[in-house]
XYZ file of C-alpha atoms in Angstrom:
581
model
C 0.000 0.000 0.000
C 1.381 3.410 -0.995
C 1.615 5.977 1.751
C 1.330 9.678 0.954
C 4.649 11.438 0.712
C 5.479 13.810 3.585
C 6.761 16.371 1.066
C 4.530 19.408 0.506
C 2.015 19.042 -2.320
C 3.516 21.953 -4.293
C 6.796 20.033 -4.514
C 5.346 17.022 -6.341
C 4.565 18.634 -9.725
C 8.152 19.902 -9.941
C 9.353 16.270 -9.893
C 6.824 15.017 -12.453
C 9.325 15.117 -15.309
C 11.810 13.083 -13.258
C 9.238 10.420 -12.369
C 8.272 9.990 -16.002
C 11.920 9.592 -17.036
C 12.742 7.153 -14.243
C 9.864 4.887 -15.257
C 11.936 3.899 -18.307
C 14.598 1.231 -17.691
C 16.940 2.883 -20.214
C 17.120 6.166 -18.221
C 20.740 5.374 -17.303
C 21.872 8.831 -16.239
C 19.008 9.331 -13.810
C 19.237 5.824 -12.388
C 22.987 6.333 -11.981
C 22.256 9.547 -10.067
C 19.822 7.867 -7.672
C 22.317 5.019 -7.215
C 25.018 7.483 -6.206
C 22.654 9.317 -3.863
C 21.460 6.059 -2.300
C 25.047 4.934 -1.713
C 25.960 8.150 0.067
C 22.871 7.989 2.280
C 23.262 4.281 3.025
C 26.972 4.713 3.741
C 26.208 7.476 6.240
C 23.580 5.330 7.979
C 25.909 2.320 8.190
C 28.760 4.449 9.501
C 26.372 5.790 12.129
C 25.384 2.261 13.108
C 29.006 1.165 13.421
C 29.904 4.217 15.507
C 27.014 3.519 17.890
C 27.935 -0.157 18.307
C 31.712 0.259 18.482
C 31.428 3.277 20.729
C 29.174 1.417 23.162
C 31.511 -1.593 23.218
C 34.631 0.508 23.688
C 33.011 2.431 26.530
C 32.668 -0.490 28.893
C 34.461 -3.591 27.578
C 38.007 -3.863 29.044
C 41.047 -3.273 26.818
C 39.236 -3.409 23.464
C 35.719 -3.480 22.068
C 35.497 -7.247 21.521
C 36.978 -8.455 24.784
C 33.961 -10.284 26.193
C 36.366 -12.943 27.484
C 37.566 -10.533 30.190
C 34.083 -10.071 31.656
C 33.082 -11.822 34.850
C 31.145 -15.062 34.437
C 27.929 -13.638 35.867
C 28.139 -10.680 33.467
C 28.564 -13.010 30.475
C 25.493 -14.931 31.650
C 23.198 -11.994 32.354
C 24.264 -9.565 29.635
C 22.751 -11.476 26.658
C 19.671 -12.279 28.736
C 19.131 -8.591 29.527
C 19.704 -7.653 25.882
C 17.203 -10.260 24.694
C 14.632 -9.054 27.227
C 14.938 -5.452 26.036
C 14.726 -6.538 22.382
C 11.682 -8.684 23.128
C 9.817 -5.861 24.842
C 10.599 -3.451 21.973
C 9.564 -5.893 19.257
C 6.408 -7.114 20.946
C 5.345 -3.507 21.452
C 6.323 -1.983 18.107
C 6.951 -4.687 15.458
C 3.283 -4.952 14.358
C 3.671 -8.160 12.371
C 7.240 -7.735 11.103
C 8.512 -11.316 11.302
C 11.997 -11.156 9.812
C 14.656 -8.495 9.356
C 18.029 -8.381 7.649
C 18.701 -9.825 4.200
C 15.640 -12.110 4.310
C 13.414 -9.088 4.915
C 14.924 -7.258 1.939
C 14.425 -10.294 -0.301
C 10.783 -10.638 0.743
C 10.013 -6.939 0.217
C 11.749 -6.967 -3.174
C 9.793 -10.012 -4.304
C 6.299 -9.153 -3.103
C 6.230 -5.427 -2.270
C 8.192 -3.702 -5.050
C 11.098 -2.941 -2.723
C 9.002 -0.945 -0.242
C 10.666 -1.065 3.168
C 9.212 0.743 6.152
C 10.590 3.279 8.574
C 9.354 1.022 11.385
C 11.488 -1.862 10.140
C 14.471 0.467 9.695
C 14.287 1.669 13.312
C 13.699 -1.840 14.674
C 16.708 -3.140 12.746
C 18.987 -0.313 13.863
C 18.033 -0.432 17.541
C 17.570 -4.198 17.788
C 20.826 -5.146 16.057
C 22.821 -2.593 18.060
C 21.474 -3.985 21.340
C 22.064 -7.576 20.195
C 25.713 -6.993 19.230
C 26.596 -4.891 22.274
C 24.948 -7.380 24.653
C 27.121 -10.192 23.292
C 24.727 -12.191 21.131
C 26.457 -14.277 18.475
C 25.246 -12.282 15.472
C 26.815 -10.308 12.648
C 26.494 -6.724 11.523
C 26.398 -7.423 7.772
C 22.738 -8.465 7.631
C 21.614 -5.345 9.517
C 23.829 -3.244 7.245
C 22.090 -4.698 4.184
C 18.661 -4.003 5.656
C 19.577 -0.479 6.745
C 21.121 0.297 3.351
C 18.175 -1.102 1.388
C 15.688 0.688 3.641
C 17.591 3.965 3.241
C 17.264 3.766 -0.542
C 13.650 2.595 -0.448
C 12.536 5.288 1.995
C 14.292 7.986 -0.055
C 12.439 6.825 -3.163
C 9.135 6.776 -1.298
C 9.793 10.275 0.050
C 9.925 11.635 -3.513
C 7.115 9.314 -4.783
C 9.394 7.833 -7.442
C 8.147 5.010 -9.674
C 8.248 1.554 -8.142
C 10.871 0.308 -10.606
C 13.156 3.070 -9.286
C 12.344 2.240 -5.657
C 13.335 -1.379 -6.347
C 16.580 -0.144 -7.897
C 17.299 2.037 -4.868
C 16.665 -0.865 -2.486
C 19.090 -3.000 -4.515
C 21.624 -0.144 -4.443
C 21.288 0.026 -0.658
C 21.894 -3.715 -0.441
C 25.179 -3.399 -2.322
C 26.086 -0.384 -0.199
C 25.548 -2.402 2.979
C 28.067 -5.085 2.034
C 30.550 -2.597 0.579
C 30.584 -0.438 3.714
C 30.762 -3.476 6.027
C 33.895 -5.090 4.640
C 35.508 -2.390 2.489
C 34.571 -4.648 -0.452
C 32.671 -2.646 -3.093
C 32.800 -5.297 -5.819
C 31.540 -7.991 -3.451
C 28.663 -5.645 -2.591
C 27.669 -5.387 -6.243
C 27.877 -9.146 -6.823
C 25.977 -9.830 -3.589
C 23.099 -7.578 -4.672
C 22.895 -9.181 -8.103
C 23.316 -12.770 -6.898
C 21.351 -12.899 -3.640
C 18.474 -10.698 -4.806
C 18.403 -12.585 -8.148
C 18.583 -9.345 -10.138
C 18.977 -9.734 -13.903
C 22.301 -8.446 -15.153
C 21.904 -5.390 -17.348
C 23.732 -2.118 -17.798
C 20.708 -0.316 -16.420
C 20.865 -2.378 -13.240
C 24.623 -2.700 -12.906
C 25.585 0.993 -13.137
C 23.458 2.361 -10.263
C 24.299 -0.582 -8.002
C 28.007 -0.119 -8.708
C 27.892 3.607 -7.988
C 26.026 2.929 -4.748
C 28.639 0.418 -3.597
C 31.519 2.744 -4.465
C 29.988 5.806 -2.801
C 29.009 3.915 0.366
C 32.487 2.428 0.567
C 33.983 5.900 0.139
C 31.926 7.189 3.079
C 33.087 4.275 5.256
C 36.717 4.744 4.210
C 36.509 8.460 5.016
C 35.514 7.616 8.589
C 37.268 4.322 9.350
C 40.191 4.400 6.939
C 41.062 2.135 4.015
C 42.847 -0.605 5.961
C 41.421 -4.051 5.160
C 39.119 -5.657 7.711
C 41.431 -8.681 7.869
C 45.188 -8.147 8.065
C 46.707 -11.091 6.207
C 50.249 -11.961 5.199
C 50.742 -12.516 1.457
C 50.520 -16.066 0.175
C 51.412 -17.643 -3.164
C 50.357 -21.183 -4.058
C 53.536 -23.239 -3.905
C 52.469 -26.378 -5.777
C 49.409 -28.303 -6.843
C 49.843 -30.459 -3.750
C 48.615 -27.488 -1.725
C 45.253 -27.949 -3.439
C 44.653 -31.419 -1.971
C 43.538 -30.094 1.441
C 41.264 -27.647 -0.415
C 39.095 -30.567 -1.506
C 38.707 -31.657 2.102
C 38.035 -28.078 3.162
C 35.229 -27.726 0.599
C 33.468 -30.872 1.800
C 33.825 -29.896 5.477
C 32.566 -26.355 4.844
C 29.580 -27.677 2.877
C 28.672 -30.074 5.683
C 28.988 -27.369 8.355
C 26.925 -24.967 6.224
C 24.191 -27.604 5.938
C 24.239 -28.086 9.719
C 24.086 -24.318 10.188
C 21.074 -23.960 7.890
C 19.328 -26.920 9.514
C 19.917 -25.402 12.953
C 18.522 -22.035 11.855
C 15.451 -23.786 10.488
C 14.907 -25.744 13.692
C 15.336 -22.656 15.880
C 12.890 -20.670 13.716
C 10.284 -23.408 14.093
C 10.893 -23.475 17.845
C 10.294 -19.724 17.912
C 6.875 -20.281 16.367
C 5.945 -22.762 19.087
C 7.248 -20.605 21.937
C 5.831 -17.275 20.802
C 5.726 -14.008 22.708
C 8.461 -12.995 25.095
C 9.484 -16.584 25.860
C 11.427 -17.027 22.639
C 13.554 -13.953 23.366
C 14.202 -15.150 26.916
C 15.237 -18.598 25.640
C 17.555 -16.935 23.088
C 19.108 -14.750 25.792
C 19.535 -17.625 28.233
C 21.127 -19.829 25.563
C 23.517 -17.056 24.507
C 24.451 -16.408 28.127
C 25.121 -20.059 28.957
C 27.223 -20.576 25.831
C 29.031 -17.297 26.526
C 29.937 -18.520 30.018
C 31.521 -21.666 28.582
C 33.013 -20.272 25.351
C 33.172 -16.456 25.553
C 35.029 -16.245 22.206
C 31.691 -16.676 20.391
C 30.141 -13.556 21.906
C 29.568 -10.494 19.738
C 31.020 -10.152 16.250
C 34.145 -12.142 17.128
C 36.535 -10.292 14.810
C 39.353 -10.555 17.368
C 39.074 -14.346 17.535
C 38.710 -14.546 13.762
C 41.922 -12.555 13.285
C 43.712 -14.938 15.666
C 42.545 -17.924 13.616
C 43.885 -16.285 10.467
C 47.364 -15.807 11.863
C 48.059 -19.001 13.786
C 47.213 -22.663 14.095
C 44.978 -23.614 17.032
C 44.496 -26.949 18.819
C 41.937 -29.168 17.153
C 39.967 -29.712 20.378
C 39.536 -25.974 20.892
C 38.493 -25.560 17.257
C 35.783 -28.236 17.490
C 34.352 -26.759 20.691
C 34.463 -23.257 19.221
C 32.711 -24.411 16.050
C 29.889 -26.211 17.866
C 29.427 -23.295 20.278
C 29.349 -20.670 17.503
C 26.894 -22.682 15.439
C 24.541 -23.265 18.356
C 24.760 -19.710 19.693
C 24.106 -18.117 16.290
C 21.312 -20.476 15.268
C 19.473 -19.965 18.547
C 19.909 -16.190 18.527
C 18.947 -15.559 14.898
C 16.362 -18.335 14.651
C 14.560 -17.249 17.830
C 14.217 -13.685 16.604
C 17.269 -11.701 17.723
C 17.623 -9.079 14.934
C 21.274 -9.655 14.027
C 22.999 -10.886 10.910
C 24.063 -14.423 10.042
C 26.715 -13.703 7.390
C 29.410 -12.691 9.899
C 28.933 -15.861 11.971
C 29.143 -17.909 8.757
C 32.531 -16.321 8.022
C 33.592 -17.005 11.619
C 32.675 -20.684 11.298
C 34.401 -20.824 7.940
C 37.597 -19.552 9.552
C 37.336 -22.373 12.107
C 36.808 -24.959 9.363
C 39.809 -23.616 7.449
C 42.020 -23.676 10.536
C 40.817 -27.192 11.329
C 41.732 -28.246 7.782
C 45.230 -26.909 8.405
C 45.430 -28.963 11.615
C 44.398 -32.122 9.760
C 46.803 -31.400 6.900
C 49.673 -30.925 9.375
C 49.490 -34.635 10.205
C 50.590 -35.417 6.636
C 52.690 -32.465 5.439
C 54.583 -29.710 7.283
C 52.754 -26.374 7.324
C 54.005 -22.860 7.888
C 51.832 -19.976 9.165
C 51.137 -18.824 5.608
C 49.399 -22.132 4.868
C 47.218 -21.711 7.954
C 46.158 -18.255 6.786
C 45.546 -19.596 3.295
C 43.204 -22.402 4.389
C 41.465 -20.213 6.966
C 40.679 -17.588 4.353
C 39.437 -20.235 1.920
C 37.262 -21.675 4.678
C 35.606 -18.291 5.155
C 34.791 -18.066 1.467
C 33.603 -21.669 1.247
C 31.292 -21.316 4.241
C 29.864 -18.037 2.956
C 29.316 -19.402 -0.543
C 27.634 -22.584 0.697
C 25.370 -21.044 3.344
C 24.278 -18.144 1.128
C 24.303 -20.220 -2.086
C 26.113 -17.219 -3.573
C 29.496 -18.548 -4.765
C 30.524 -15.552 -6.846
C 29.844 -13.061 -4.042
C 31.847 -15.234 -1.635
C 34.790 -15.533 -4.029
C 34.839 -11.794 -4.661
C 34.697 -11.120 -0.923
C 37.757 -13.192 -0.031
C 39.772 -11.699 -2.896
C 38.937 -8.166 -1.766
C 39.410 -8.979 1.923
C 42.851 -10.458 1.341
C 43.991 -8.077 -1.414
C 45.549 -11.212 -2.903
C 44.353 -12.423 -6.337
C 46.362 -15.613 -5.764
C 43.483 -17.052 -3.729
C 41.130 -16.901 -6.697
C 41.766 -20.297 -8.282
C 41.833 -22.370 -5.051
C 38.967 -20.219 -3.751
C 36.849 -21.142 -6.743
C 37.517 -24.821 -6.097
C 36.738 -24.673 -2.377
C 33.582 -22.577 -2.787
C 32.120 -24.691 -5.589
C 32.748 -27.948 -3.701
C 31.212 -26.495 -0.543
C 28.148 -25.171 -2.394
C 27.633 -28.500 -4.158
C 28.038 -30.450 -0.909
C 25.498 -28.290 0.900
C 22.978 -28.159 -1.946
C 23.246 -31.565 -3.576
C 24.495 -33.872 -0.834
C 22.448 -32.393 2.020
C 19.622 -30.803 0.003
C 19.846 -27.378 1.655
C 18.804 -24.081 0.126
C 20.299 -20.755 1.180
C 19.867 -19.752 4.809
C 17.839 -16.696 3.788
C 15.264 -18.771 1.919
C 15.220 -21.241 4.803
C 14.410 -18.490 7.308
C 11.691 -17.066 5.059
C 10.021 -20.440 4.622
C 10.286 -21.220 8.323
C 8.288 -18.014 8.913
C 5.595 -19.094 6.437
C 6.926 -16.895 3.599
C 8.464 -17.867 0.282
C 10.553 -16.404 -2.482
C 10.643 -17.009 -6.196
C 12.577 -15.566 -9.103
C 10.767 -15.397 -12.451
C 12.668 -13.942 -15.418
C 9.548 -12.518 -17.110
C 8.435 -10.846 -13.870
C 11.952 -9.446 -13.486
C 11.635 -7.774 -16.905
C 8.216 -6.341 -16.055
C 9.536 -4.932 -12.769
C 12.234 -2.918 -14.508
C 9.693 -0.717 -16.342
C 7.127 1.661 -14.927
C 3.669 2.010 -16.450
C 4.570 5.561 -17.502
C 7.181 4.180 -19.912
C 4.604 2.146 -21.877
C 1.297 4.003 -21.440
C -0.409 5.625 -24.442
C -0.855 9.360 -23.929
C -2.895 9.852 -27.127
C -6.300 9.896 -25.446
C -9.157 12.246 -24.636
C -11.750 12.130 -21.880
C -15.393 12.561 -22.825
C -18.807 12.279 -21.271
C -21.093 9.644 -22.697
C -23.146 12.068 -24.845
C -21.671 14.654 -27.254
C -23.138 16.706 -30.092
C -22.000 16.438 -33.683
C -19.832 19.562 -33.637
C -17.951 18.359 -30.616
C -17.605 14.917 -32.183
C -16.115 16.447 -35.328
C -13.584 18.429 -33.285
C -12.674 15.209 -31.464
C -12.104 13.398 -34.776
C -9.921 16.261 -35.989
C -7.627 15.761 -32.976
C -7.248 12.061 -34.003
C -6.895 10.494 -30.541
C -5.918 6.858 -30.298
C -8.332 6.239 -27.434
C -11.371 7.789 -25.804
C -11.973 7.454 -22.074
C -15.690 7.617 -21.403
C -16.495 9.176 -18.031
C -19.496 8.165 -15.992
C -20.356 9.624 -12.596
C -17.213 11.741 -12.756
C -14.783 8.819 -13.143
C -13.281 6.898 -16.112
C -15.474 3.928 -16.938
C -14.894 2.615 -20.477
C -12.073 2.789 -23.031
C -12.834 2.757 -26.754
C -10.859 3.452 -29.968
C -10.893 7.027 -31.248
C -11.644 5.799 -34.781
C -15.076 4.600 -33.632
C -16.399 8.193 -33.547
C -15.112 8.927 -37.059
C -16.773 5.752 -38.334
C -20.055 6.691 -36.663
C -20.021 10.212 -38.191
C -19.423 8.758 -41.653
C -22.110 6.088 -41.189
C -24.825 8.456 -39.892
C -24.372 11.923 -41.494
C -27.729 13.123 -40.124
C -26.994 12.326 -36.472
C -26.876 15.409 -34.224
C -25.925 13.585 -30.981
C -23.709 10.568 -30.372
C -23.967 8.163 -27.450
C -20.445 6.749 -27.012
C -21.780 3.680 -25.222
C -24.264 2.834 -27.998
C -22.297 3.252 -31.244
C -20.625 0.152 -32.753
C -17.126 -0.107 -31.261
C -14.794 -2.306 -29.254
C -14.934 -1.289 -25.599
C -12.757 -2.151 -22.633
C -13.819 -1.848 -19.033
C -11.303 0.300 -17.163
C -9.558 0.073 -13.803
C -7.105 2.568 -12.272
C -3.355 2.058 -11.790
C -1.013 4.452 -9.975
C 1.662 6.312 -11.900
C 4.333 4.757 -9.645
C 3.357 1.186 -10.570
C 5.499 -1.220 -12.576
C 4.330 -3.336 -15.506
C 4.231 -6.316 -13.156
C 1.711 -4.506 -10.970
C -0.271 -3.559 -14.080
C -0.544 -7.212 -15.140
C -1.592 -8.173 -11.608
C -4.237 -5.415 -11.578
C -5.645 -6.529 -14.945
C -5.916 -10.099 -13.694
C -7.350 -9.171 -10.302
C -10.009 -6.806 -11.702
C -10.831 -8.912 -14.762
C -10.412 -5.962 -17.152
C -8.482 -5.432 -20.362
C -7.337 -1.841 -19.880
C -6.091 0.542 -17.202
C -5.930 4.295 -16.872
C -2.733 5.626 -15.295
C -3.436 8.227 -12.622
C -1.985 9.949 -9.599
C -3.891 11.904 -6.928
C -3.050 15.602 -6.970
C -5.293 16.483 -4.030
C -8.049 14.737 -2.072
C -10.717 13.771 -4.603
C -8.713 15.087 -7.578
C -6.898 12.546 -9.773
C -4.873 13.400 -12.858
C -4.963 10.827 -15.678
C -1.677 10.492 -17.559
C -2.401 7.745 -20.057
C -4.044 4.434 -20.839
C -2.601 0.948 -20.846
C -4.050 -2.131 -22.532
C -3.047 -5.731 -21.936
C -1.857 -5.974 -25.521
C 0.420 -2.948 -25.128
C 2.040 -4.442 -22.000
C 2.587 -7.800 -23.680
C 4.032 -6.134 -26.780
C 6.446 -4.140 -24.606
C 8.014 -7.110 -22.826
C 7.903 -9.420 -25.830
C 9.771 -6.799 -27.832
């Protein structure tokens, strides 16, 4: 449902020309401009989120902002429980039916709601994720960043009442901006938006998303610097023998990803049975108990992840850490804590990679560079398998490491992991799993994707006139002289029927003595009309035609209460010709 824009009514006509241009998918310059603007806005929001979270952690955690291990046992137990309680109270009071947040929420709104995200969801994601991370829940910041970025773009488009195809583009731009500003990985942000949101590749889609990722990354770099998130020593593949453990790593990462997805699914179903505040309390209690035993899993865990990248750990510690991280994240995210699940997937991937190095050390000597190499590949393999987004995962590890030498072994590890998770264990991506566990679904149809890229204003026929049912011969002759393609017949002050303009000329020639013409009585093909908003896409137009059982639509936008301006007409045949062409 479209909400009225908060901008003053006098401002809307001044943007009419822009709305009409943006309804066309080939309006590259204007879509590039909104992509750039979305990236800057999303980057500022994400920087603000990071400053809030990191500032809160630095203010009270000893030594550094991720040092949950130094907290007293009773603090590690009660802190996540208190955070979950606060989140539960906020969500039960203000969520109003919002079931999922993060990447899954963006996917659902892109698929079924033309990319419309709400201010309510934006605030819930910002506040809820900040509380979850600071209170030590095992969640990531990347999912919230994607949601906040997509919502920033969507809300900006709604503010200016842009066409829905442009609002979808801005939400996709915000998605790319979220990943780019999280990791300092602009290319991975672009690939993530295209791959995870199942966007069709086109110049019209690629350019704005790219500009959004670059501009958001520039904002983050301006505040936090350009240093990579992960500080890694350089590594060059020594021989093909170094690839043998990569095969093992791919299988292990695929199996762990399948277990992760299954755990998320089970926790989401448990949340449905618990309901109310109980699910948040169970999530908080579980996070607290696991945090008491294995405090390394609390929060984002970047400090522990960096340690895994630079040194080999004992296999017993790695197994315990892996099980604890998987359980803590699945219970937190699945039971409704509004954090991300991409960061924990990377964390678990680092454990799998380090564990692969431990296993390989039994057969061949390893130096620290090999440990870093397998740990980095494990991160990519786990991300690619759990998201079912192999190209985004590969791009991410290349950009994170600043080392193109990981590309070939990374491709091998990620593909094996994705195949193991999907084919051997039958698991879909964790985002689709969470949506389905909440009773939602997601589909990607190539024809629908084409229809979504165009607004009704780009296809509508503006060669029309509006007439009352009865008109005298002189008026009919003036109408014929204007040669309209279509005539909209008004009844009771509203468009009712659409008919060809040639019908009046034929009637004048057939009955030269007629002094008055009844447009609803003369021989002509007539279509019953239904309204469609100027912001709508061609997909929405098709859905409206089917829902109302009509063959034509009139494109309109309210100018004031009770006053609608009609911009054009749209027949089913014209829509079908547009996308078939």
